[in-house]
Coordinates of C-alpha atoms in Angstrom, one line a residue:
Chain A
X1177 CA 4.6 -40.2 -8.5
X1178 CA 3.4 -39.3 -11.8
X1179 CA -0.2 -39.2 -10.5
X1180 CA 0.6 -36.1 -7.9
X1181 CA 2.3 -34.7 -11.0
X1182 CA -1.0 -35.2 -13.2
X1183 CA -2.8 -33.4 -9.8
X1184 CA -0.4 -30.9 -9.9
X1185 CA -0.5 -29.9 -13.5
X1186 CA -4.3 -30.0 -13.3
X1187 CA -4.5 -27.9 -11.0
X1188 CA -2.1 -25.3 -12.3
X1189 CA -4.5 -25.3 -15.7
X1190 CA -7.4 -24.7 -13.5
X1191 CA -5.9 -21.9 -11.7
X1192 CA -4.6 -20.0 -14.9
X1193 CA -8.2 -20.6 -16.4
X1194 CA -9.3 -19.2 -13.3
X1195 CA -7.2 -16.2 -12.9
X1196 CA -8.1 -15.0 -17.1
X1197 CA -12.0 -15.4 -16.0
X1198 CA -11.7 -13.6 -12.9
X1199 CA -9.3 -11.0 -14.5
X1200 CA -11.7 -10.0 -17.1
X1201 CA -14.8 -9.9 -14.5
X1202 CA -12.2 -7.5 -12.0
X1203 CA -11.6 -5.3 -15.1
X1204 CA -15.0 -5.5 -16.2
X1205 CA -15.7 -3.8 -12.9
X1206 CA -12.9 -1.7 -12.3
X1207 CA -14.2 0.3 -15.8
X1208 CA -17.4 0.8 -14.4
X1209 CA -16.5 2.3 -11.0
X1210 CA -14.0 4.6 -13.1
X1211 CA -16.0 5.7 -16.0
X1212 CA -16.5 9.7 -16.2
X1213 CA -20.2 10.7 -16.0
X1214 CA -21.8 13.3 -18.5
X1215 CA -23.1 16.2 -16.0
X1216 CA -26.2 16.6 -17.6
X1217 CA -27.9 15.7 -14.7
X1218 CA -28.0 18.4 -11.6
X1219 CA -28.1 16.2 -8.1
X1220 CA -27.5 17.2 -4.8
X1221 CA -24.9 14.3 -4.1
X1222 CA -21.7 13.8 -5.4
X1223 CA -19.6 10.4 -4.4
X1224 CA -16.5 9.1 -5.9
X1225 CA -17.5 10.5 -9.4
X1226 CA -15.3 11.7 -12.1
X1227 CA -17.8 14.1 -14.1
X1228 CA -17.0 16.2 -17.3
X1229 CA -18.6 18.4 -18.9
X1230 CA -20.8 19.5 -15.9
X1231 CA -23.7 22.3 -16.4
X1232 CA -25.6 23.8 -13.7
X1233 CA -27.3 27.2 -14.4
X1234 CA -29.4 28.6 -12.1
X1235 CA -30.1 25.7 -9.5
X1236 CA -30.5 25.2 -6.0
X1237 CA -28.2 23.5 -4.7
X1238 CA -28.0 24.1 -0.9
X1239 CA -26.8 21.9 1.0
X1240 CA -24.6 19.7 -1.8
X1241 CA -22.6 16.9 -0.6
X1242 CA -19.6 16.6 -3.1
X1243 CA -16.9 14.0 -1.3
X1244 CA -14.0 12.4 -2.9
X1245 CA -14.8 14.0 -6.7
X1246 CA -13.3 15.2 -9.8
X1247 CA -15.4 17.7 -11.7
X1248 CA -13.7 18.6 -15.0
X1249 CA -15.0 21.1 -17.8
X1250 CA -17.4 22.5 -15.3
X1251 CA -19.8 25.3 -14.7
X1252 CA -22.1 26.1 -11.5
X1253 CA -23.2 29.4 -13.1
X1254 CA -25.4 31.4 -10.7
X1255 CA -26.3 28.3 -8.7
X1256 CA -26.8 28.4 -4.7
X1257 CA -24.1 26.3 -3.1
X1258 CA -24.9 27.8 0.5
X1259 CA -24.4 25.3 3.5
X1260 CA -22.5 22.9 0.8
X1261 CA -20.0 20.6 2.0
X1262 CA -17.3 19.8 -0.2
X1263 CA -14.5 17.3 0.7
X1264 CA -11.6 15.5 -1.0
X1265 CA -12.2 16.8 -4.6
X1266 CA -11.1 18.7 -7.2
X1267 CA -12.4 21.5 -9.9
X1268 CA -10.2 21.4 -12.9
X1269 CA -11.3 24.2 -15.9
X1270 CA -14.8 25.9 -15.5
X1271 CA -16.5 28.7 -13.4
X1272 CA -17.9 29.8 -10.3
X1273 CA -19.3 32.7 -11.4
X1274 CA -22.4 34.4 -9.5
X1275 CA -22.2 31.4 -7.1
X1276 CA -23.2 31.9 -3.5
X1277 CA -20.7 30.1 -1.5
X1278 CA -22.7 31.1 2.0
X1279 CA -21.5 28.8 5.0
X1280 CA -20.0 26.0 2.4
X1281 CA -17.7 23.8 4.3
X1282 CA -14.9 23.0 1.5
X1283 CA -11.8 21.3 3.2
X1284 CA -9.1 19.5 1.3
X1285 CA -9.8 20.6 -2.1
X1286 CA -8.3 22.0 -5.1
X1287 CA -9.6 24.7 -7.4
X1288 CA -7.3 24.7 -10.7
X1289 CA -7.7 26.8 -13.7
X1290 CA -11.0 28.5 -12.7
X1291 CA -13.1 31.6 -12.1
X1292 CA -14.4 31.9 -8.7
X1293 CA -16.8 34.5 -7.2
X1294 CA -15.6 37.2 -5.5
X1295 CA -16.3 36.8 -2.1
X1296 CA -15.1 33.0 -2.4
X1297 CA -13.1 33.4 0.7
X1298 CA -14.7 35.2 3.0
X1299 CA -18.6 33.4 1.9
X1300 CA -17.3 29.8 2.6
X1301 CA -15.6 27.8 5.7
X1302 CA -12.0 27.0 3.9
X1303 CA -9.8 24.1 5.5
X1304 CA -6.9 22.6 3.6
X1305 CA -7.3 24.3 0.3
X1306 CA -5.3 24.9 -2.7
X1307 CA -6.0 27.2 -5.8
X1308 CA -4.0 27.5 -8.9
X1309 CA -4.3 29.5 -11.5
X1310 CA -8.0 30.8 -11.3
X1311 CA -9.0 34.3 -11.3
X1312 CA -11.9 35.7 -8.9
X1313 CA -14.9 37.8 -10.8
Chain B
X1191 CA 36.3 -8.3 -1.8
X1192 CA 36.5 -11.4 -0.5
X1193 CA 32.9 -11.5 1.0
X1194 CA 31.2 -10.5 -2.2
X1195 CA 33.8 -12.9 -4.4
X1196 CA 32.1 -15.9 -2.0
X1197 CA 28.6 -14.9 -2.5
X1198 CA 29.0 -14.7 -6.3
X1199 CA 30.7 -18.3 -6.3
X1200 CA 27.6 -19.2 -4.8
X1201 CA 25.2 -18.5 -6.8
X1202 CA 27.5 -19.2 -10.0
X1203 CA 28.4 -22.8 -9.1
X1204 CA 24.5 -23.7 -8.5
X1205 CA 22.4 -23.5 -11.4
X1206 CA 19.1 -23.5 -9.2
X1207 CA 20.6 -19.9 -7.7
X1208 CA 21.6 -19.0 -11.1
X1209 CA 18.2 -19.0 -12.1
X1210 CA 16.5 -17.4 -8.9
X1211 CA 18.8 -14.3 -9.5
X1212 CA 16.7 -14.3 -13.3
X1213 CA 13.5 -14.5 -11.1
X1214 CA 14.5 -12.0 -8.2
X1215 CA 15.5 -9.6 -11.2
X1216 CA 12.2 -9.8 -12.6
X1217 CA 10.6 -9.1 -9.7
X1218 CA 12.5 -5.9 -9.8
X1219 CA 11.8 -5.2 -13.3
X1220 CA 7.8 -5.6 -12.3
X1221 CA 8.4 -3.1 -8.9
X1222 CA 9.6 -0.9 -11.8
X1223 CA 6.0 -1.3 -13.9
X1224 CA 4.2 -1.3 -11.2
X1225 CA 5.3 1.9 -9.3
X1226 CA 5.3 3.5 -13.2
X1227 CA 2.3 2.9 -13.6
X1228 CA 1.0 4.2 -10.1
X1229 CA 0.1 7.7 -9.8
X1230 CA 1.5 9.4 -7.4
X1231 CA 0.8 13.1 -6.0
X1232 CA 3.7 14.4 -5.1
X1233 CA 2.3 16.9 -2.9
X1234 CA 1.2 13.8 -0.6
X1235 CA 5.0 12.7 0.5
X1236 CA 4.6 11.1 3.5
X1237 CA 8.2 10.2 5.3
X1238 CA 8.5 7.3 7.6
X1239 CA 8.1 7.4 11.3
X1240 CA 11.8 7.0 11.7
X1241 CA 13.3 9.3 8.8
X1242 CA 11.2 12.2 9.2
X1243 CA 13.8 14.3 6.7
X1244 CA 12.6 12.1 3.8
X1245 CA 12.1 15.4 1.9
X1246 CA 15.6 16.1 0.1
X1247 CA 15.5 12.4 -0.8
X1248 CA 12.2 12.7 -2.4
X1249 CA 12.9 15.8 -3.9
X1250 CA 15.2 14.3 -6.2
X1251 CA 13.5 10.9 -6.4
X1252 CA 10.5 12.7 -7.3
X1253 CA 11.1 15.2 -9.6
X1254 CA 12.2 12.5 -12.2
X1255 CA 10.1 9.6 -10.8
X1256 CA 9.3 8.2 -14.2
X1257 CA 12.7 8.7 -15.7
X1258 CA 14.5 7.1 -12.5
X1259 CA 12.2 4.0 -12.7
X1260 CA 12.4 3.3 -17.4
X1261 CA 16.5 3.2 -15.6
X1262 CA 15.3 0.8 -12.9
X1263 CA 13.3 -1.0 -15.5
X1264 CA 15.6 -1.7 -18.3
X1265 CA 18.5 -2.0 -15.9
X1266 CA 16.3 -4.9 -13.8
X1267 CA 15.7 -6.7 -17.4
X1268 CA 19.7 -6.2 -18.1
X1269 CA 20.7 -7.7 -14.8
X1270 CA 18.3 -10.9 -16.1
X1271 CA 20.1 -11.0 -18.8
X1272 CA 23.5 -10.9 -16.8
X1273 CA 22.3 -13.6 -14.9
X1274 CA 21.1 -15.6 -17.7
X1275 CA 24.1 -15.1 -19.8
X1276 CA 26.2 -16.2 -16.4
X1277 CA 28.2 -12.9 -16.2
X1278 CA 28.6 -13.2 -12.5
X1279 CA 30.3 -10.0 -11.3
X1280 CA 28.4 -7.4 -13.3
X1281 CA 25.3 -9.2 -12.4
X1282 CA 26.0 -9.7 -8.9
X1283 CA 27.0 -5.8 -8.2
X1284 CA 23.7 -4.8 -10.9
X1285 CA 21.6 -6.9 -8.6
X1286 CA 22.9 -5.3 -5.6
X1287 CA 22.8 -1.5 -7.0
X1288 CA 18.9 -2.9 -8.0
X1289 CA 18.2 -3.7 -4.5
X1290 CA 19.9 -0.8 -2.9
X1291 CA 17.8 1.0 -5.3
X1292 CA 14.6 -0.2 -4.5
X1293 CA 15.3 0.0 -0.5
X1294 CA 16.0 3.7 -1.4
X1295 CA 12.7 4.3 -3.1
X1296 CA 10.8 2.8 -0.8
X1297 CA 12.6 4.4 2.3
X1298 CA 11.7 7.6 0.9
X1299 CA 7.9 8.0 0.9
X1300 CA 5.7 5.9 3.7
X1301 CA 3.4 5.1 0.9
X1302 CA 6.0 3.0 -1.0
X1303 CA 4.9 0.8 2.2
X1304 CA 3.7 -3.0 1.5
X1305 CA 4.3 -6.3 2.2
X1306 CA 5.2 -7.4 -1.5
X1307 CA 8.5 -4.7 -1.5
X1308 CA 9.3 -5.9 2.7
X1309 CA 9.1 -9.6 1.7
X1310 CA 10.9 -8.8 -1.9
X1311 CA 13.4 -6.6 -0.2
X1312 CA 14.6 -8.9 2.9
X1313 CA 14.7 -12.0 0.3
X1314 CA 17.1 -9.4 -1.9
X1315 CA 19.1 -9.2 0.9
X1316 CA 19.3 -12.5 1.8
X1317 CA 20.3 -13.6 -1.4
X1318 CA 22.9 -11.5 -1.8
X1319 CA 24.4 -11.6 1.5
X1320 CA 23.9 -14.9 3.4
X1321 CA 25.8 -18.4 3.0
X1322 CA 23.7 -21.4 1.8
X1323 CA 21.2 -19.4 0.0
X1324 CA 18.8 -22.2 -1.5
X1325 CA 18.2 -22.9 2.1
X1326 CA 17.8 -19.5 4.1
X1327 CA 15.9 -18.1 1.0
X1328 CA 12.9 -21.1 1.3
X1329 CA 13.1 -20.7 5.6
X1330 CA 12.2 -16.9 4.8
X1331 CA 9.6 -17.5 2.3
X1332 CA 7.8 -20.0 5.2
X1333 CA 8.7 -17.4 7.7
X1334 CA 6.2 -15.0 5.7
X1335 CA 3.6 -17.5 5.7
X1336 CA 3.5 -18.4 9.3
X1337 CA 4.3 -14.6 10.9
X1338 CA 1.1 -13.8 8.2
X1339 CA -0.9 -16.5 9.5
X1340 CA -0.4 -15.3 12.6
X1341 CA -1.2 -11.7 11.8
X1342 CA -5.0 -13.1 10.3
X1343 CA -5.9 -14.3 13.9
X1344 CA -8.8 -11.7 14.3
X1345 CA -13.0 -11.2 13.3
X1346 CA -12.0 -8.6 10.2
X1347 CA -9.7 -11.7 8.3
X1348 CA -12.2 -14.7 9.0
X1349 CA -15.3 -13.2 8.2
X1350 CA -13.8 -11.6 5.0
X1351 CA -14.2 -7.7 5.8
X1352 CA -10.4 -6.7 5.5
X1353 CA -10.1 -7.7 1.9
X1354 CA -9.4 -4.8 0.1
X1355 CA -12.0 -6.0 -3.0
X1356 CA -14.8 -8.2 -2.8
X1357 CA -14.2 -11.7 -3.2
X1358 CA -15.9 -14.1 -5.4
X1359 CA -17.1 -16.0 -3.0
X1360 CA -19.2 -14.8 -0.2
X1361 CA -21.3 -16.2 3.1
X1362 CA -20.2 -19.1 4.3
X1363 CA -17.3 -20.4 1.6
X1364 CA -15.8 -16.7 2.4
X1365 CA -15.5 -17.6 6.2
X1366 CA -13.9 -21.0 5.1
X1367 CA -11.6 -19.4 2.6
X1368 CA -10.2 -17.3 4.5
X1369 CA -9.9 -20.1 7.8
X1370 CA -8.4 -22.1 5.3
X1371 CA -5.9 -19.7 4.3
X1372 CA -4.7 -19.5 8.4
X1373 CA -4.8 -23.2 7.8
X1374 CA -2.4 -23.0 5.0
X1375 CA -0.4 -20.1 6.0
X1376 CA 0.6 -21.2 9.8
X1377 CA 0.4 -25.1 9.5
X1378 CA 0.5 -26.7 5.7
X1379 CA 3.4 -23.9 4.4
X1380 CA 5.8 -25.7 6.7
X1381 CA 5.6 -28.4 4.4
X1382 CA 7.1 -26.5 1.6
X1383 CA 10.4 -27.5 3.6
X1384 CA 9.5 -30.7 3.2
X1385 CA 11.7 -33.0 1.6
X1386 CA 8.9 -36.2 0.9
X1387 CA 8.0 -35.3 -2.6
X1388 CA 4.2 -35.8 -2.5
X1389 CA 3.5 -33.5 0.7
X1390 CA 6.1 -31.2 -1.1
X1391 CA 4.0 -30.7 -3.7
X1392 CA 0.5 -31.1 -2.3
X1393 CA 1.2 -27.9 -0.4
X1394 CA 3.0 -25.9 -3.0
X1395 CA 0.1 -26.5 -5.2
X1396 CA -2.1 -25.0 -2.8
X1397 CA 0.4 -21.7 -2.4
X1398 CA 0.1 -21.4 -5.9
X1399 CA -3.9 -21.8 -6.1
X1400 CA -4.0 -19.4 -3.1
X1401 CA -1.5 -16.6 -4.8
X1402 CA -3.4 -16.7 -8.2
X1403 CA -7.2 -17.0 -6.2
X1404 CA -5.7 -13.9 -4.7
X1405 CA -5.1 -11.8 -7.9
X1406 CA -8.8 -10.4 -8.0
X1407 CA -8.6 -9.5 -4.9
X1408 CA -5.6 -7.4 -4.3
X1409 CA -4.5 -7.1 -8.5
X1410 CA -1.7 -8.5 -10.3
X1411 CA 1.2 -7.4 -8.1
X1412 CA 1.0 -9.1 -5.2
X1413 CA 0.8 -12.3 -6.8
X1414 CA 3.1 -12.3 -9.3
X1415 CA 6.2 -11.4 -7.1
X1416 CA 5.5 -14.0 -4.9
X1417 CA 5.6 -16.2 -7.5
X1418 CA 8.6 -14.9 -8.4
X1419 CA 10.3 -15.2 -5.0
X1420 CA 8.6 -19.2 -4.0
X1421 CA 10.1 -20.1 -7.8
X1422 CA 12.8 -21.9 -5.4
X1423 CA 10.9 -24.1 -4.5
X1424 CA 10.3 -24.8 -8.0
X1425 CA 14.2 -25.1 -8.9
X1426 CA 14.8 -27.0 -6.4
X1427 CA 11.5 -29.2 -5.3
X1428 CA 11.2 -30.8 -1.7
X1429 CA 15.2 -30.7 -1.1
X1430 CA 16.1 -28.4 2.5
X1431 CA 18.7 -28.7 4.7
X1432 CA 18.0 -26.3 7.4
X1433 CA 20.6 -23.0 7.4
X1434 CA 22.8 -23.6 10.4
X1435 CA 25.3 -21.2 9.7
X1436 CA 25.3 -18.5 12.5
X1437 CA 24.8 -15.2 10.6
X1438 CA 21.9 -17.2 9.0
X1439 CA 20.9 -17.8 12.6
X1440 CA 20.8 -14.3 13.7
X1441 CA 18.8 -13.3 10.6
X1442 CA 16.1 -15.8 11.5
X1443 CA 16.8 -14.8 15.2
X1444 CA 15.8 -10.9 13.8
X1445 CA 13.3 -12.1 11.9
X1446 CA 11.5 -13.6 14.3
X1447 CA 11.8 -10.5 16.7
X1448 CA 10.4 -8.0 14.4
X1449 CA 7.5 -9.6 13.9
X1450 CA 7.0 -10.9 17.9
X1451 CA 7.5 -7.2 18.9
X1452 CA 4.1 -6.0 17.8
X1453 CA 2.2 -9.2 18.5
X1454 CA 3.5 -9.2 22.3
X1455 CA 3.6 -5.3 23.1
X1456 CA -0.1 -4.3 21.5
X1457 CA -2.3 -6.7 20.6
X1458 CA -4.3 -4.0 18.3
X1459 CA -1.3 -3.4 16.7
X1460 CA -2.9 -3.7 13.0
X1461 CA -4.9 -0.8 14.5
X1462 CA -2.7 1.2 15.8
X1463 CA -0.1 0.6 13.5
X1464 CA 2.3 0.2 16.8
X1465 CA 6.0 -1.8 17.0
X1466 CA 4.4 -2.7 13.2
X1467 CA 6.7 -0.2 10.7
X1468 CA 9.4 -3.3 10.9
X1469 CA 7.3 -6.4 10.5
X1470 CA 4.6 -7.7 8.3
X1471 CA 1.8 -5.5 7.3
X1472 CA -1.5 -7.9 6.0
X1473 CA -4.8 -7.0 5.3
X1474 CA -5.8 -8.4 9.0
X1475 CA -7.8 -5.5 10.0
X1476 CA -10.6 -3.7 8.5
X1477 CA -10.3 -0.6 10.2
X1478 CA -11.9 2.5 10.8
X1479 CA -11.0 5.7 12.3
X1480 CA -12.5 8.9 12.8
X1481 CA -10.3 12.1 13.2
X1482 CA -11.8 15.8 14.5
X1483 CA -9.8 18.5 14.5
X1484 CA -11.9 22.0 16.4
X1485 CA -10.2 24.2 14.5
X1486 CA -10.2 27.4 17.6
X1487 CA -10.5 30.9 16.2
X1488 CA -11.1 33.7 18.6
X1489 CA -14.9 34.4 17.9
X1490 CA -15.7 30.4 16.6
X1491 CA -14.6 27.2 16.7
X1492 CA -15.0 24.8 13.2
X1493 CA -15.4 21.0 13.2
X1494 CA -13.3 19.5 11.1
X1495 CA -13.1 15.8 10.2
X1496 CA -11.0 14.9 7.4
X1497 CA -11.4 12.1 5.3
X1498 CA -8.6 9.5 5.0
X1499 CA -10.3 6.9 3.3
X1500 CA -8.6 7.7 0.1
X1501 CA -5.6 5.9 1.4
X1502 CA -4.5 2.4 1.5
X1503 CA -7.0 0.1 4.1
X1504 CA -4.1 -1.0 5.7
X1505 CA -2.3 1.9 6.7
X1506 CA -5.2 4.6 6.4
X1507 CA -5.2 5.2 10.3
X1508 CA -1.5 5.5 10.5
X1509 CA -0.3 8.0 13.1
X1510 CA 2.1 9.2 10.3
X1511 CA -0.5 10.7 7.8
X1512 CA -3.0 11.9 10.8
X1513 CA 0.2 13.6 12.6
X1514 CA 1.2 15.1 9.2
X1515 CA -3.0 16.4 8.5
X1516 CA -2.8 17.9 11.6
X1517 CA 0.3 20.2 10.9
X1518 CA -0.7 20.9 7.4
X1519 CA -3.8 22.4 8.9
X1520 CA -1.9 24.3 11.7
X1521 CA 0.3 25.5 8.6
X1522 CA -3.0 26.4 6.6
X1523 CA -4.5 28.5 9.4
X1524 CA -1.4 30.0 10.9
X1525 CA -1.6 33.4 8.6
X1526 CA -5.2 34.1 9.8
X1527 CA -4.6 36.4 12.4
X1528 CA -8.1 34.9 14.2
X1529 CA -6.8 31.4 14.4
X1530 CA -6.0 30.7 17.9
X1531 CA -5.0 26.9 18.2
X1532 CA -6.5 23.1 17.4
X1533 CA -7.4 20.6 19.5
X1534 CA -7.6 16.9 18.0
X1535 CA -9.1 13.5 19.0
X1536 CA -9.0 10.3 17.1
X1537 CA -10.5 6.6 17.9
X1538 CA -10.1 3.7 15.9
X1539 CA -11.9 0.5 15.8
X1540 CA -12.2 -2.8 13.7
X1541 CA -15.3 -3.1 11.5
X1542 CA -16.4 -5.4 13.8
X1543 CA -16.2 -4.4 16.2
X1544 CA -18.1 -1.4 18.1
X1545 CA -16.0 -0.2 20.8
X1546 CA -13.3 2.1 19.8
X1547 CA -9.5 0.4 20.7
X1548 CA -8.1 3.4 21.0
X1549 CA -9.2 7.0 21.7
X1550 CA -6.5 10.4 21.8
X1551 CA -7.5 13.5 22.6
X1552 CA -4.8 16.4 22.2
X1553 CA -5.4 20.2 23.0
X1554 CA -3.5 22.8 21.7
X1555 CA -1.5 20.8 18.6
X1556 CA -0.5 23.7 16.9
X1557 CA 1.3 25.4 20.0
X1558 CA 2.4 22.1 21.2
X1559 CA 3.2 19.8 18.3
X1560 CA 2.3 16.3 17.6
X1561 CA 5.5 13.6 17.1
X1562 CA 5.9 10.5 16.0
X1563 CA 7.9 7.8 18.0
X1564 CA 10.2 6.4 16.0
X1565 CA 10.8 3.1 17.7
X1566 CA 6.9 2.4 18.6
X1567 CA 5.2 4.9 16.0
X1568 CA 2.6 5.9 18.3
X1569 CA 2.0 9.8 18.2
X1570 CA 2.8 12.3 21.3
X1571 CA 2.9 16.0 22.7

């Protein structure tokens, strides 16, 4: 009898020790895949990215794949977003302005506190989106 | 009066039942945390296949989510106290308010779905309402483990690909794992109703292991309220006398049924989510769907394939959020005066799988609505 309850007791140690390691290791990588990226860096891609503080002046972007994003404290000042596909994301605080929005594809997305350009709706292929308090200039 | 005045006798005269009410209340008082903590868009409301008017529930649940659940959560660590303190009425009705409660919550939105609230729900119930509770309470708990056993039977749960997080182990001591947990869940769990001590025990060491292995895996929650609900076995170790009682029968009998229905009317029901809203929902498929919507306009047609891979593995190809994505976009395009009608298809498949197990094709949706069965939840025109 009291050597099942030794095996049990063991094993209940174990899988405490087990579940702290393993906790920290989950958490460990949890804070990685969630950590905001500095947008210093232009790329044509964006993935499951939370990204403050995003610059783009000037750049080519045609073509840009934004899916399932989060761009915060933004600005795609005079950039080319023609042919872009944008999915499942949103734009909280930034600007638009000058961008060329030509044949974008942007479904399920939300544009909050923003400036867009002025031909926003009629430039780009709109499904499912919402816009909140952003003026058009 | 007299119903409720036998239940609380039984729990009161038995110390072991005492105690589980402590536990079942902290479970509630963790569904409280939990759901706190979650962040939920309210815009997304999803309503359940068979209360399609969920929205002047959730409007009031919603608009003070975080309020309602600090109540829920100080009220769920008050009734532990009640129980603790052996104030049997007030913590018999708190329990029951805390139950109702949490039924209502979860009733209200489709994405309050998951087996943790189901499984901590009907033992709520069951508690409260059925005679001879140390014993219906355990035959449920090894009901869960053998219907979810039975659910695993499929490529996606043995090789590994329907867990929602990697594991850490991988190649060949994944496969085995996850073998082994069928293993446990359909044959060994029966010996938690065992009343020879060492087997007792042997196997409820192994539900433990299993439940804390499975914390990095699917988080904290999972594990830690069915640890809450299989402290019974704990309280009162390798001692079952099986519930006889008829209403305890019928429950069983019910049971049973709900989770039979999808197993015998669509084998791909963890794909098509079919007969499935009433039984157990486990991570036994890895599934993938792919929805187009040709958005018709008079001068153009768009493609349009939204992406619903934000949402929960198990549910994500649910005919209630593709059904409600289709008549937000009929909504979105209805003031364009160009907009003529959609047309939608939609397979899904295992992982594993290449050919699609099911494939819909709809014309028209906007004209001619999509609807949701409420009995089978399959989607129709």
């Amino acid at each position: 009898m009291w050597r099942w309850w030794w095996l049990l007791k063991t094993l209940l140690v174990l899988g405490v020790i087990q579940f702290f390691c393993l906790s920290a290791r989950t958490q460990e990588v949890a804070y990685a895949a969630n950590m905001p990226l500095n947008g210093s860096e232009v790329s044509l891609s964006y993935v499951d990215k939370k990204i403050k503080n995003f610059r783009s002046k000037d750049h080519q972007l045609v073509g840009l794949i934004i899916r399932r994003s989060i761009f915060e404290n933004f600005s795609f000042r005079n950039s080319n977003l023609s042919g872009s596909k944008i999915q499942d994301s949103v734009f909280n605080g930034g600007d638009f302005i000058g961008v060329n929005f030509t044949d974008a594809f942007i479904a399920d997305t939300q544009f909050t506190n923003c400036i867009l350009p002025l031909h926003f709706k009629s430039e780009a292929i709109l499904i499912n989106v919402k816009i909140q308090n952003c003026r058009y200039q | 009066m007299i119903f409720f005045n036998r239940h609380v006798q039984e729990i009161f005269t038995c110390k072991k039942n005492q105690i589980y009410g402590i536990f079942l209340s902290f479970s509630h008082l963790l569904t409280a945390y939990f759901w706190y903590r979650r962040d939920f868009d309210t815009d997304g409301i999803v309503c359940w296949q068979f209360f399609s008017n969920c929205q002047f529930l959730t409007r009031h649940l919603f608009s003070e989510l975080s309020v309602d659940l600090i109540i829920y959560g100080s009220l769920s660590f008050f009734c532990m106290g009640l129980f603790f303190l052996k104030k049997e009425k007030p913590a018999y009705f708190l329990f029951l308010a805390l139950s109702v409660f949490k039924m209502i919550v979860q009733l209200s939105d489709y994405r309050f779905m998951g087996n943790y609230h189901y499984m901590s729900n009907v033992i709520n119930f069951v508690f409260l309402f059925l005679p001879n509770k140390k014993n219906i309470v355990k035959s449920f708990l090894v009901l869960f483990y053998v219907a979810a056993g039975l659910i695993k039977f499929n490529l996606d749960w043995f090789s590994g690909a329907a867990l929602i997080n990697p594991s850490i182990f991988s190649g060949r001591l994944l496969i085995f794992s996850c073998a082994y947990v069928i293993l446990l869940e359909l044959v060994f769990s029966i010996g938690l109703l065992s009343t020879q001590r060492k087997y007792f025990y042997f196997v409820l060491a192994q539900v433990c292991l299993f439940h804390l292995f499975s914390w990095h895996i699917v988080g904290y929650f999972y594990p830690v309220i069915m640890l809450s609900l299989i402290s019974i076995f704990f309280l009162s170790p390798a001692e079952f006398c099986f519930p006889k009682e008829l209403v305890n029968l019928v429950a069983i009998g019910l049971f049973i049924f709900a989770q039979g229905l999808p197993l015998v009317l669509d084998p791909h029901s963890s794909l098509t989510n079919k007969y499935r809203v009433y039984a157990l929902n486990m991570l036994d498929a890895d599934s993938e769907c792919e929805t187009r919507m040709l958005i018709k306009k008079k001068d153009s047609t768009i493609e349009y394939r939204p992406d619903f891979s934000k949402i929960a593995i198990r549910i994500h190809c649910d005919s209630v959020f593709i059904v409600k994505k289709v008549h937000a976009t009929c909504q979105y395009f209805s003031p364009d005066p160009d907009f003529t009608d959609i047309d939608f298809d939609f397979q899904v498949r295992r992982s594993s799988e290449r050919n699609d197990i099911e494939q819909l094709t709809y014309k028209n949706v906007c004209s001619h609505p999509l609807k949701i069965n409420a009995v089978s939840g399959a989607a129709y025109q």
